[in-house]
PDB file of C-alpha atoms in Angstrom:
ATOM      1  CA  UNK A1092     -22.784  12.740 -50.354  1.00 47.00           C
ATOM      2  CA  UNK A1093     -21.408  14.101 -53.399  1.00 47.00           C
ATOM      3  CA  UNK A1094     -18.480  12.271 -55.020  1.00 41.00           C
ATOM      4  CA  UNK A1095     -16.243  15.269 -55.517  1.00 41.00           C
ATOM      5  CA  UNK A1096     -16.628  16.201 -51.437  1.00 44.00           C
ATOM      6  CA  UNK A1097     -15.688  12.650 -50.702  1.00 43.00           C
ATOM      7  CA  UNK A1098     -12.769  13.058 -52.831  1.00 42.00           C
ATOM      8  CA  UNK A1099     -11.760  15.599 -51.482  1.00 45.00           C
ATOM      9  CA  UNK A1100     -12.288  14.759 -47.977  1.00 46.00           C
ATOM     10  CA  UNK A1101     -10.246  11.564 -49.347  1.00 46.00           C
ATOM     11  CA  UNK A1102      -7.110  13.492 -50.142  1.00 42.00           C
ATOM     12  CA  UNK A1103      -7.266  15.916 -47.737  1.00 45.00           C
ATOM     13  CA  UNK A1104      -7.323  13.309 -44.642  1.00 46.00           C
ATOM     14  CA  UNK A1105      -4.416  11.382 -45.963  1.00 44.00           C
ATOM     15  CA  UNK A1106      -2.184  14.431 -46.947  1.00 37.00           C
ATOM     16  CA  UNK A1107      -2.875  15.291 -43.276  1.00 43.00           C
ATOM     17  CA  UNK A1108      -1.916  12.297 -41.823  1.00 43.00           C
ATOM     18  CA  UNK A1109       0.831  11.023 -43.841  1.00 39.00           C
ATOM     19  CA  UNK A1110       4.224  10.807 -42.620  1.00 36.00           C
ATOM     20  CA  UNK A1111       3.427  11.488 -39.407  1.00 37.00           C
ATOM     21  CA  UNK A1112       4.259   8.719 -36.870  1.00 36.00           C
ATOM     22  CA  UNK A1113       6.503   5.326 -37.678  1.00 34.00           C
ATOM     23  CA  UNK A1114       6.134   2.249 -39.824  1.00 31.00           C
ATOM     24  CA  UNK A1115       5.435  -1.164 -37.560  1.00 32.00           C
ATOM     25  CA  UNK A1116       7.244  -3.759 -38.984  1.00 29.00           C
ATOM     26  CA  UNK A1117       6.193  -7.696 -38.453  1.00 30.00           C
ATOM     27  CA  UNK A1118       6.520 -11.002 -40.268  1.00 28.00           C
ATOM     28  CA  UNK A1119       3.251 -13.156 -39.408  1.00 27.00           C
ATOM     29  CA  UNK A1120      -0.432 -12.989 -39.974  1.00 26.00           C
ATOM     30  CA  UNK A1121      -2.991 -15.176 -39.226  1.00 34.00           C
ATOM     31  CA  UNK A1122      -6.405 -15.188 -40.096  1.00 35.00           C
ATOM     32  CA  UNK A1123      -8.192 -15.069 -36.477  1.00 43.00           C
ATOM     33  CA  UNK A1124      -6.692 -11.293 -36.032  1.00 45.00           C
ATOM     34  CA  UNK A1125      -8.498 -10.863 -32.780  1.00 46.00           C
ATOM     35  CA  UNK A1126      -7.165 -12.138 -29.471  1.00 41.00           C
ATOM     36  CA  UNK A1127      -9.598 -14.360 -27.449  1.00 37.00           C
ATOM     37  CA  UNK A1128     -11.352 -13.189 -23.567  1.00 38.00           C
ATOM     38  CA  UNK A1129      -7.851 -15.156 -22.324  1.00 34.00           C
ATOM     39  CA  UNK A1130      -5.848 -12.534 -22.952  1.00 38.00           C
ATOM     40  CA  UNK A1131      -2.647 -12.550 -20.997  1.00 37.00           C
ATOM     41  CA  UNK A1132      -2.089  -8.676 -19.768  1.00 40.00           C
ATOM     42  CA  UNK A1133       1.256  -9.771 -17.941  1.00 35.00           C
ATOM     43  CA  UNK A1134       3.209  -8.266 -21.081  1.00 39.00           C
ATOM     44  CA  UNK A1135       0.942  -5.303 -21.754  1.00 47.00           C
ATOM     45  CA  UNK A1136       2.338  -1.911 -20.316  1.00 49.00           C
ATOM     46  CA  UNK A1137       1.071  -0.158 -17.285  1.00 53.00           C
ATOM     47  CA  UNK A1138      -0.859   2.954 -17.544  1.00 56.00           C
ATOM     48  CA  UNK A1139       2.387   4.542 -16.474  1.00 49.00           C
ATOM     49  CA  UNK A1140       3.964   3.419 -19.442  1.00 52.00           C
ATOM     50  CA  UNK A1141       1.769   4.725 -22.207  1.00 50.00           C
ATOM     51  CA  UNK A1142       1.958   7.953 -23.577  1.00 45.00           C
ATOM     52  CA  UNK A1143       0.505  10.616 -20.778  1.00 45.00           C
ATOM     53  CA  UNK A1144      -3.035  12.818 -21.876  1.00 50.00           C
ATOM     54  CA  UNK A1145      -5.609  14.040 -20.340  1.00 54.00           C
ATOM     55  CA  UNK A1146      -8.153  11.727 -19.419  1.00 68.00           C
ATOM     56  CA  UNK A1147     -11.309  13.084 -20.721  1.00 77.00           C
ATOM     57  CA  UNK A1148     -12.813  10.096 -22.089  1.00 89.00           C
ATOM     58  CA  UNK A1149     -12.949  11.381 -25.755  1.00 94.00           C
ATOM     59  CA  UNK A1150     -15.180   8.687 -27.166  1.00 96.00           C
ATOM     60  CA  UNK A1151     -18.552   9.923 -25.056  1.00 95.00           C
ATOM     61  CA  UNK A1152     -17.922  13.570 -25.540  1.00 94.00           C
ATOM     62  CA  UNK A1153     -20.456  15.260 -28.525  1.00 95.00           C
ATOM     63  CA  UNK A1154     -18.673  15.211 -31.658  1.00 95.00           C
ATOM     64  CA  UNK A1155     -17.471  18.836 -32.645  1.00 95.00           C
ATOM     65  CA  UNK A1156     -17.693  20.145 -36.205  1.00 97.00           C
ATOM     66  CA  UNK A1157     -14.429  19.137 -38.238  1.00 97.00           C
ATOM     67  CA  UNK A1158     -14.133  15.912 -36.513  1.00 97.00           C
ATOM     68  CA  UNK A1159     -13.813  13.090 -39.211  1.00 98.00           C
ATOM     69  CA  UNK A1160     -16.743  10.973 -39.658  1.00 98.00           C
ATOM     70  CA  UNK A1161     -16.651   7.307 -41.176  1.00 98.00           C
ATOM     71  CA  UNK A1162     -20.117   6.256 -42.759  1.00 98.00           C
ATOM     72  CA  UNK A1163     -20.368   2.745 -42.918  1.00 98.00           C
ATOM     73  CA  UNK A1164     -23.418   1.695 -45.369  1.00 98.00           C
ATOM     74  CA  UNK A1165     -23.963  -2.027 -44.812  1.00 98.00           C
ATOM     75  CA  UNK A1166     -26.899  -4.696 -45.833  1.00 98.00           C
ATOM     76  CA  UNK A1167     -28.086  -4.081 -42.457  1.00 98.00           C
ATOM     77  CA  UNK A1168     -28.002  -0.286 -42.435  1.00 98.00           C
ATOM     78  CA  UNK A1169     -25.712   2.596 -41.585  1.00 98.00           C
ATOM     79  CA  UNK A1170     -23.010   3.122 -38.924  1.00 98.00           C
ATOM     80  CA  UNK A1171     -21.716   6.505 -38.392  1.00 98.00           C
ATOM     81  CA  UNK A1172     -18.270   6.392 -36.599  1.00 98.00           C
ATOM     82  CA  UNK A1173     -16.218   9.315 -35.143  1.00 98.00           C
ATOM     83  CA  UNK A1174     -12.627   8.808 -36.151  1.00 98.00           C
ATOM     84  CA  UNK A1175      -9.562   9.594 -33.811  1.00 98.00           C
ATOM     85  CA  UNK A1176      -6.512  10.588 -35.897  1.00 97.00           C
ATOM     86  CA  UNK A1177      -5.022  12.914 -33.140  1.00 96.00           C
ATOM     87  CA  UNK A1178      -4.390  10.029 -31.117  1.00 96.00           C
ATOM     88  CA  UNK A1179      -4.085   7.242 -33.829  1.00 98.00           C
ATOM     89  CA  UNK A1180      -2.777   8.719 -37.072  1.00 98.00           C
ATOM     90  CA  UNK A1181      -1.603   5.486 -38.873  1.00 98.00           C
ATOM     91  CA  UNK A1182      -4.999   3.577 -38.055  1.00 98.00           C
ATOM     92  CA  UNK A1183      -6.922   6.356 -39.557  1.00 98.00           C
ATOM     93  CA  UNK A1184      -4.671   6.891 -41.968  1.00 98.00           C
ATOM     94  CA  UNK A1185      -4.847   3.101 -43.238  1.00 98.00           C
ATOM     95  CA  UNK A1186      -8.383   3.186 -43.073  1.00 98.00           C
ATOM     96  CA  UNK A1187      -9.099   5.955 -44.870  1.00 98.00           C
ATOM     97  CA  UNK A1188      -6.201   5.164 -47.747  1.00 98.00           C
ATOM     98  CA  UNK A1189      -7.798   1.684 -48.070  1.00 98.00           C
ATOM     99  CA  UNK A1190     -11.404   2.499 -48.111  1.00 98.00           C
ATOM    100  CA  UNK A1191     -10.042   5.422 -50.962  1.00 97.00           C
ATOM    101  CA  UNK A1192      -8.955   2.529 -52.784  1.00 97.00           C
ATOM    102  CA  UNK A1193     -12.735   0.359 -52.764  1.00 97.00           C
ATOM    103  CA  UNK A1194     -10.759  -2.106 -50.661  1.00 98.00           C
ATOM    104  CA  UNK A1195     -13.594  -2.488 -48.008  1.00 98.00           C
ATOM    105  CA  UNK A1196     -16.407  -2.313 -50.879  1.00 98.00           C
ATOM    106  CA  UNK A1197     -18.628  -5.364 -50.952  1.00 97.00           C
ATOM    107  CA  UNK A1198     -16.538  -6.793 -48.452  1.00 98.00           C
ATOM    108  CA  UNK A1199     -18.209  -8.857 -45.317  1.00 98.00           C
ATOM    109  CA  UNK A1200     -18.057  -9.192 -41.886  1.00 98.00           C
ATOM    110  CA  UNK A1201     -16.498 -12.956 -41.542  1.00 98.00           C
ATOM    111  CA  UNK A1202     -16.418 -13.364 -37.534  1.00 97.00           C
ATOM    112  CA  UNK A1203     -18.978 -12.363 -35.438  1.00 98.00           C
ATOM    113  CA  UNK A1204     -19.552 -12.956 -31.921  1.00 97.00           C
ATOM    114  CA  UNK A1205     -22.815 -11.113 -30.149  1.00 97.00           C
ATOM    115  CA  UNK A1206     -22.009  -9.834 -26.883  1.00 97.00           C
ATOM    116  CA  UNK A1207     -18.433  -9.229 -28.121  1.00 97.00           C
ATOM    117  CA  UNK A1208     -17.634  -7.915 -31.557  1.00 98.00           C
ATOM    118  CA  UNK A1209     -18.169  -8.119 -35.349  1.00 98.00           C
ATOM    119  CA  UNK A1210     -14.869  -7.888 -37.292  1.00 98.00           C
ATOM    120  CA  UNK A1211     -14.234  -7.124 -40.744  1.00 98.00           C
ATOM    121  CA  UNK A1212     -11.457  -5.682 -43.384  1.00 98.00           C
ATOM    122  CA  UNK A1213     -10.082  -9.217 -44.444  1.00 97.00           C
ATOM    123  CA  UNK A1214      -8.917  -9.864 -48.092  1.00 96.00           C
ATOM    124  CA  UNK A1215     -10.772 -12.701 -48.224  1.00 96.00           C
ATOM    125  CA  UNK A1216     -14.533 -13.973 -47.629  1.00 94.00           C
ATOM    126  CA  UNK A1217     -13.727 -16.651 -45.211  1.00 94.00           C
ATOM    127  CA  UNK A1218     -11.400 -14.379 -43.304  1.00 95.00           C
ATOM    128  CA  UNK A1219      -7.944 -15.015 -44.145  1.00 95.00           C
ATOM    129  CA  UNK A1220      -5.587 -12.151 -45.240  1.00 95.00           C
ATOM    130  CA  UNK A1221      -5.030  -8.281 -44.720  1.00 97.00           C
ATOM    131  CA  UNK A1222      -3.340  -5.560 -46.346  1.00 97.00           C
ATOM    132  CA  UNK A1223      -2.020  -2.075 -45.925  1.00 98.00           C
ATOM    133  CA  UNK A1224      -1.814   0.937 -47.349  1.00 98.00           C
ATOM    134  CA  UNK A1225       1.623   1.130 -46.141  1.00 97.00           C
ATOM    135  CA  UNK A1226       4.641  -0.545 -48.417  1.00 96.00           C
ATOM    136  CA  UNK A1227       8.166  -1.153 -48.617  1.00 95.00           C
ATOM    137  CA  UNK A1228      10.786  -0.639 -51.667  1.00 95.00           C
ATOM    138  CA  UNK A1229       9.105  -3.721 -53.514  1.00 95.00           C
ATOM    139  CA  UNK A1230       5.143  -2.899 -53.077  1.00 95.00           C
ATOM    140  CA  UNK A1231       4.930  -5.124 -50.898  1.00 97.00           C
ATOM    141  CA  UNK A1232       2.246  -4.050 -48.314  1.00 97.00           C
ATOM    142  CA  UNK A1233       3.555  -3.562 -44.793  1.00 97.00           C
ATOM    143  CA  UNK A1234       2.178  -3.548 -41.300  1.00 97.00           C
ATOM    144  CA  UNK A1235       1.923  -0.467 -38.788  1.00 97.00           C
ATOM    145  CA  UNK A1236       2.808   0.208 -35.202  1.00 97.00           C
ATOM    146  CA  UNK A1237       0.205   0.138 -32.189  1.00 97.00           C
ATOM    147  CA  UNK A1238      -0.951   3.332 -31.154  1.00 97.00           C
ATOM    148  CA  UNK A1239      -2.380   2.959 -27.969  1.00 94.00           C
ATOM    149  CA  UNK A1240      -3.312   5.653 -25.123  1.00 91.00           C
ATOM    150  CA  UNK A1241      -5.113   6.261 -21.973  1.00 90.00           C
ATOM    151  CA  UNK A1242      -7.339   8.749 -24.096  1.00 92.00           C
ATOM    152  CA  UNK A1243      -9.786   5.362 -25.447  1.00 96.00           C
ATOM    153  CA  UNK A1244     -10.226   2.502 -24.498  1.00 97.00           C
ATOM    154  CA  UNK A1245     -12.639  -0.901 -25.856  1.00 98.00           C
ATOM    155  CA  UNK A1246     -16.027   0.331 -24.327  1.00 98.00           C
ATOM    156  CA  UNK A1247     -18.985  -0.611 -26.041  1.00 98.00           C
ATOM    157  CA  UNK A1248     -18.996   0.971 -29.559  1.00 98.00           C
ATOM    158  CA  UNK A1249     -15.263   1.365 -29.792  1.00 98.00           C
ATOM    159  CA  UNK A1250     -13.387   1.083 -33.545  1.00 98.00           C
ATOM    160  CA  UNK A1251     -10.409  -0.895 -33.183  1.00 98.00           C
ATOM    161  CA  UNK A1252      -7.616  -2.743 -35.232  1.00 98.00           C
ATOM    162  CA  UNK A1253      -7.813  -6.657 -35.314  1.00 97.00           C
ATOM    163  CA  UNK A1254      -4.179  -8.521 -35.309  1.00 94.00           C
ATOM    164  CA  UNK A1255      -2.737 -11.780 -34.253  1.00 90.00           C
ATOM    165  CA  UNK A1256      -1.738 -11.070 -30.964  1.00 88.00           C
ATOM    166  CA  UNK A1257       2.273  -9.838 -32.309  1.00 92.00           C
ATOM    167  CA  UNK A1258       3.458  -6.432 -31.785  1.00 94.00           C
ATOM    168  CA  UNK A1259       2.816  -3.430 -34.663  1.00 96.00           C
ATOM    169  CA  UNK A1260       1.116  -6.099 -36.932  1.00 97.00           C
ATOM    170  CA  UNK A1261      -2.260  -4.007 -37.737  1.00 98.00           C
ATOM    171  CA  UNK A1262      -3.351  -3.862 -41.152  1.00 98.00           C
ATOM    172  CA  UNK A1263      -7.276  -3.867 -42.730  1.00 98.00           C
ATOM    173  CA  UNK A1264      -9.055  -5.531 -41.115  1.00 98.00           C
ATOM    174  CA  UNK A1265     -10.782  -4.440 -37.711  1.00 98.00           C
ATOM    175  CA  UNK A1266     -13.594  -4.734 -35.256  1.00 98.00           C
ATOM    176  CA  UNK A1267     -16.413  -3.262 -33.759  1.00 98.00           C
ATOM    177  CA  UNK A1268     -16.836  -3.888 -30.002  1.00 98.00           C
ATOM    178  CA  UNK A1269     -20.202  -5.085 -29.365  1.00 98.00           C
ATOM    179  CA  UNK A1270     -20.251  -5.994 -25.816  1.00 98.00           C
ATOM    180  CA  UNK A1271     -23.046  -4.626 -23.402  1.00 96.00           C
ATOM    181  CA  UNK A1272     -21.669  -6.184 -20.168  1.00 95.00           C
ATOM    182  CA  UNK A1273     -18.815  -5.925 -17.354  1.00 96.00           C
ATOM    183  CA  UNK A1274     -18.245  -9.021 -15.136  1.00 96.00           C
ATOM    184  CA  UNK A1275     -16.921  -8.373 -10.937  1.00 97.00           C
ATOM    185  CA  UNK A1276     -13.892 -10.250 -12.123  1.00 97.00           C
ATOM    186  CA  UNK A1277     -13.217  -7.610 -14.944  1.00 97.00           C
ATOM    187  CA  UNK A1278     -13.984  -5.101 -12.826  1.00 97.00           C
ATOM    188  CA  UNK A1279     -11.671  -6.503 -10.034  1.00 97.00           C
ATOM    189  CA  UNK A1280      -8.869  -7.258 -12.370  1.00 95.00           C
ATOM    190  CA  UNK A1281      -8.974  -3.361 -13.605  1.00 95.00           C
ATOM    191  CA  UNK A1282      -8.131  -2.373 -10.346  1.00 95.00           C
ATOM    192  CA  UNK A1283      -5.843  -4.806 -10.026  1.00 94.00           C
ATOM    193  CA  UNK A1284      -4.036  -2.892 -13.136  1.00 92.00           C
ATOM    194  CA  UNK A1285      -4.512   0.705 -11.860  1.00 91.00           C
ATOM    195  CA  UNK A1286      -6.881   1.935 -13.977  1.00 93.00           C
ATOM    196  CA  UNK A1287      -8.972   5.580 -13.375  1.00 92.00           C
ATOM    197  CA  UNK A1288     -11.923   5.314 -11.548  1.00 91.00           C
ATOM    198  CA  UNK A1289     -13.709   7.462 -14.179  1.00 91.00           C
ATOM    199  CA  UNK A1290     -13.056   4.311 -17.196  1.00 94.00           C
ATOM    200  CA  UNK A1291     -13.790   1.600 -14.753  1.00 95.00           C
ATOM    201  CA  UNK A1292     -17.346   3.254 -14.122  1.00 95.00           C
ATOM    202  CA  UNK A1293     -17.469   4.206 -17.706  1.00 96.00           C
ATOM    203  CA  UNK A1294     -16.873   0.865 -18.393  1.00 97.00           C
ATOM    204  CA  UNK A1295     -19.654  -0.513 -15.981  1.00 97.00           C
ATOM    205  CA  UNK A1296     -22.379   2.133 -17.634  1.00 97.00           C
ATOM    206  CA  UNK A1297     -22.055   1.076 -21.481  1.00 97.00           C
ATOM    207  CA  UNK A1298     -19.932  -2.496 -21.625  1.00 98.00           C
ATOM    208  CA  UNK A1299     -16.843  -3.154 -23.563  1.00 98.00           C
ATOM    209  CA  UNK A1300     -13.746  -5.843 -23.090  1.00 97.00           C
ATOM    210  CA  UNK A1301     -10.926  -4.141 -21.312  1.00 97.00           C
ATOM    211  CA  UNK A1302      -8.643  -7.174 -21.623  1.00 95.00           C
ATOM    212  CA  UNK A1303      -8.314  -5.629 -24.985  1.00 96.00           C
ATOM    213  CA  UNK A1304      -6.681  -2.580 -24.139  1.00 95.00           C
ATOM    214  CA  UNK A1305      -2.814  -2.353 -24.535  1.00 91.00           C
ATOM    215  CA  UNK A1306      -3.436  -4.526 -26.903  1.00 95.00           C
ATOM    216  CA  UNK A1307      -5.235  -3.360 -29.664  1.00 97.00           C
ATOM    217  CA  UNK A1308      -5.645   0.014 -31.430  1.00 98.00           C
ATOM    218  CA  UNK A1309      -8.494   1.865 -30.699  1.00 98.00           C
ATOM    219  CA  UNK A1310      -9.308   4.798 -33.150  1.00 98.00           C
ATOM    220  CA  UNK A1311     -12.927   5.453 -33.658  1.00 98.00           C
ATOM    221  CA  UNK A1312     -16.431   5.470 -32.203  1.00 98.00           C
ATOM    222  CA  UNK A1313     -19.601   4.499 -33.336  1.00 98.00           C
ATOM    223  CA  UNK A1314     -21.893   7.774 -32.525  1.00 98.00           C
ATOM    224  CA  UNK A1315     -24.896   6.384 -34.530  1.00 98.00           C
ATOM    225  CA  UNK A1316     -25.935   2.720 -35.595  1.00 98.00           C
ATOM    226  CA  UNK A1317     -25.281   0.624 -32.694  1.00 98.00           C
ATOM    227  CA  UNK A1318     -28.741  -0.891 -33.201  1.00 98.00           C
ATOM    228  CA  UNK A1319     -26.850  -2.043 -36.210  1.00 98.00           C
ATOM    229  CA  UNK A1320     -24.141  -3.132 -34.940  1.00 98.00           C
ATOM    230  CA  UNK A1321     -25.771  -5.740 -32.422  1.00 98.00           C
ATOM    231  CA  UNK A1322     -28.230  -6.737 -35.245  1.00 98.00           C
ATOM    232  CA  UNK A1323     -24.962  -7.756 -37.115  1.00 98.00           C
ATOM    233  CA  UNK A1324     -23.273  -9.384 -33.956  1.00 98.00           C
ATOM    234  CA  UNK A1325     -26.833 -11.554 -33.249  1.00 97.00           C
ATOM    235  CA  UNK A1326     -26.674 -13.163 -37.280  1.00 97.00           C
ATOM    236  CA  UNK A1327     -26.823 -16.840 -37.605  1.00 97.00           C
ATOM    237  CA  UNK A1328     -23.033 -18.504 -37.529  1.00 97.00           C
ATOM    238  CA  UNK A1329     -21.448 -21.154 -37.860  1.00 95.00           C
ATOM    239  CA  UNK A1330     -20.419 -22.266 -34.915  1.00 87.00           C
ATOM    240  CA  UNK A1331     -17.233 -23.601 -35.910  1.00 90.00           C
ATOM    241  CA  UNK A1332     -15.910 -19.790 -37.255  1.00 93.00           C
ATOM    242  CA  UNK A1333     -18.198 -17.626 -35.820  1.00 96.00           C
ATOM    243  CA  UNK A1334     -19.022 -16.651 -40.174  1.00 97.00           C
ATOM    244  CA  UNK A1335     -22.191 -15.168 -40.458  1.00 97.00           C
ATOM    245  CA  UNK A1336     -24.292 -17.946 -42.415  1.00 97.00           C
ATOM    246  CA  UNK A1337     -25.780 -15.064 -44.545  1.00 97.00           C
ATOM    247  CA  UNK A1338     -23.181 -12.555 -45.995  1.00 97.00           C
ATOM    248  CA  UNK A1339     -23.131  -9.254 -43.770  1.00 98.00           C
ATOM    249  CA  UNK A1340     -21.241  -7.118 -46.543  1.00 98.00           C
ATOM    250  CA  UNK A1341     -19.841  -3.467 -46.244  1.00 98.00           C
ATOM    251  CA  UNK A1342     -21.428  -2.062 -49.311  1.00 98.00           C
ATOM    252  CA  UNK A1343     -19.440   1.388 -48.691  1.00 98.00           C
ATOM    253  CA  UNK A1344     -17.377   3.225 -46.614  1.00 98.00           C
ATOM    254  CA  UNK A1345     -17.069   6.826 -47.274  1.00 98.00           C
ATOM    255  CA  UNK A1346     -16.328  10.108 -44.722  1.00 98.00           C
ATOM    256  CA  UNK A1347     -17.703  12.920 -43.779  1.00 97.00           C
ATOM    257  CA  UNK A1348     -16.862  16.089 -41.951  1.00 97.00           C
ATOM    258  CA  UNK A1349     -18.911  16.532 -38.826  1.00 96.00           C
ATOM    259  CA  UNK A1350     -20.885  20.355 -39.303  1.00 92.00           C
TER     260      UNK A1350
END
């Protein structure tokens, strides 16, 4: 793509978005910033609870032309993701500001897990760290709030924000959900928690962890590349971090209306 059209596309996405929802604040991180399969949804709202749309399932629909495309170039190929700022402004928002910046240049994928996720966005190789484009009176960079919505949800392929399990404590770094499978216990604890009938089958056909939702921010789709992702979840790891033995980097990360 030409540089001046990503530039552009740059400064036009973040004019867009900025100022338009509410700084999280928090005062921990920690350097696993995904929550294990042990989740405890006691403390995660209802469906009831979360802010009411229309339950299309967004993330399977064919993207339409304007919709806000991440491209992804890493040592194992491309991933083309459709971004969600209508229902997750600050995630995108962050993303884009940060990847505007070279931030996730050259940076790697330090946890992966195959039939689960790959996660990237840290500050540093082994993991550890985040930042934000977000920033208080000193420069200091600054967490965001959860955005989260019946509209998506962690199937297979979904974009979401890594954090350490607090309220509003997203920053850079994020994962891919890699998952191809739904367990009867998932399935029975989903009705359990009231979901539609429409995600839990969605979630049958194409795999995900819903554990996850309510708890992390979902804001993009992969819509090409999967193959990608699940050769980057099935690298060699050490077993003790789940790190990819051989760097998986993020060469680039650049966007892209969809025509």
């Amino acid at each position: 793509m030409d540089k001046h059209k990503v530039m552009a596309i740059f400064l036009t996405v973040v004019i867009l978005l900025t100022g338009c929802a509410q700084r999280g604040e928090s005062d921990r991180l920690e350097t696993n910033l995904i929550q294990s399969e042990t989740t405890d949804q006691a403390n995660r709202e209802d469906l009831a609870d979360l802010a009411p749309v229309e339950l299309n399932l967004i993330q399977f629909e064919p993207p339409q032309p304007g919709d806000l495309i991440a491209v992804m170039e890493t040592t194992m190929g491309t991933i083309h993701i459709r971004l969600f700022p209508q229902y997750a402004p600050l995630a995108v928002e962050n993303f884009v500001g940060l990847a505007g910046q070279g931030f996730y240049n050259d940076s790697n994928f330090h946890r992966v897990i195959n039939d689960f996720m790959i996660q990237g966005g840290a500050s540093n190789p082994d993991g550890s760290g985040a930042t934000s484009i977000f920033r208080d009176e000193n420069g200091t960079p600054q967490p965001f709030a959860d955005e989260f919505t019946v509209a998506l949800w962690h199937f297979r392929g979904a974009l979401s924000m890594a954090n350490p399990g607090s309220r509003d404590s997203n920053m850079s770094q994020f994962f891919i959900m890699q998952d191809r499978h739904i367990t009867p216990a998932q399935v029975d604890q989903m009705r359990s928690r009231q979901y539609p009938e429409a995600v839990i089958d969605r979630y049958i056909q194409t795999g995900g962890r819903p554990h996850l939702d309510w708890g992390h921010t979902v804001f993009g789709h992969v819509i090409e590349g999967m193959d990608v992702v699940d050769t980057i979840a099935g690298a060699a790891t050490d077993s003790s971090n789940d790190r990819p033995l051989e760097d998986v980097l993020i060469r680039s990360l650049t966007f892209e209306y969809y025509e």
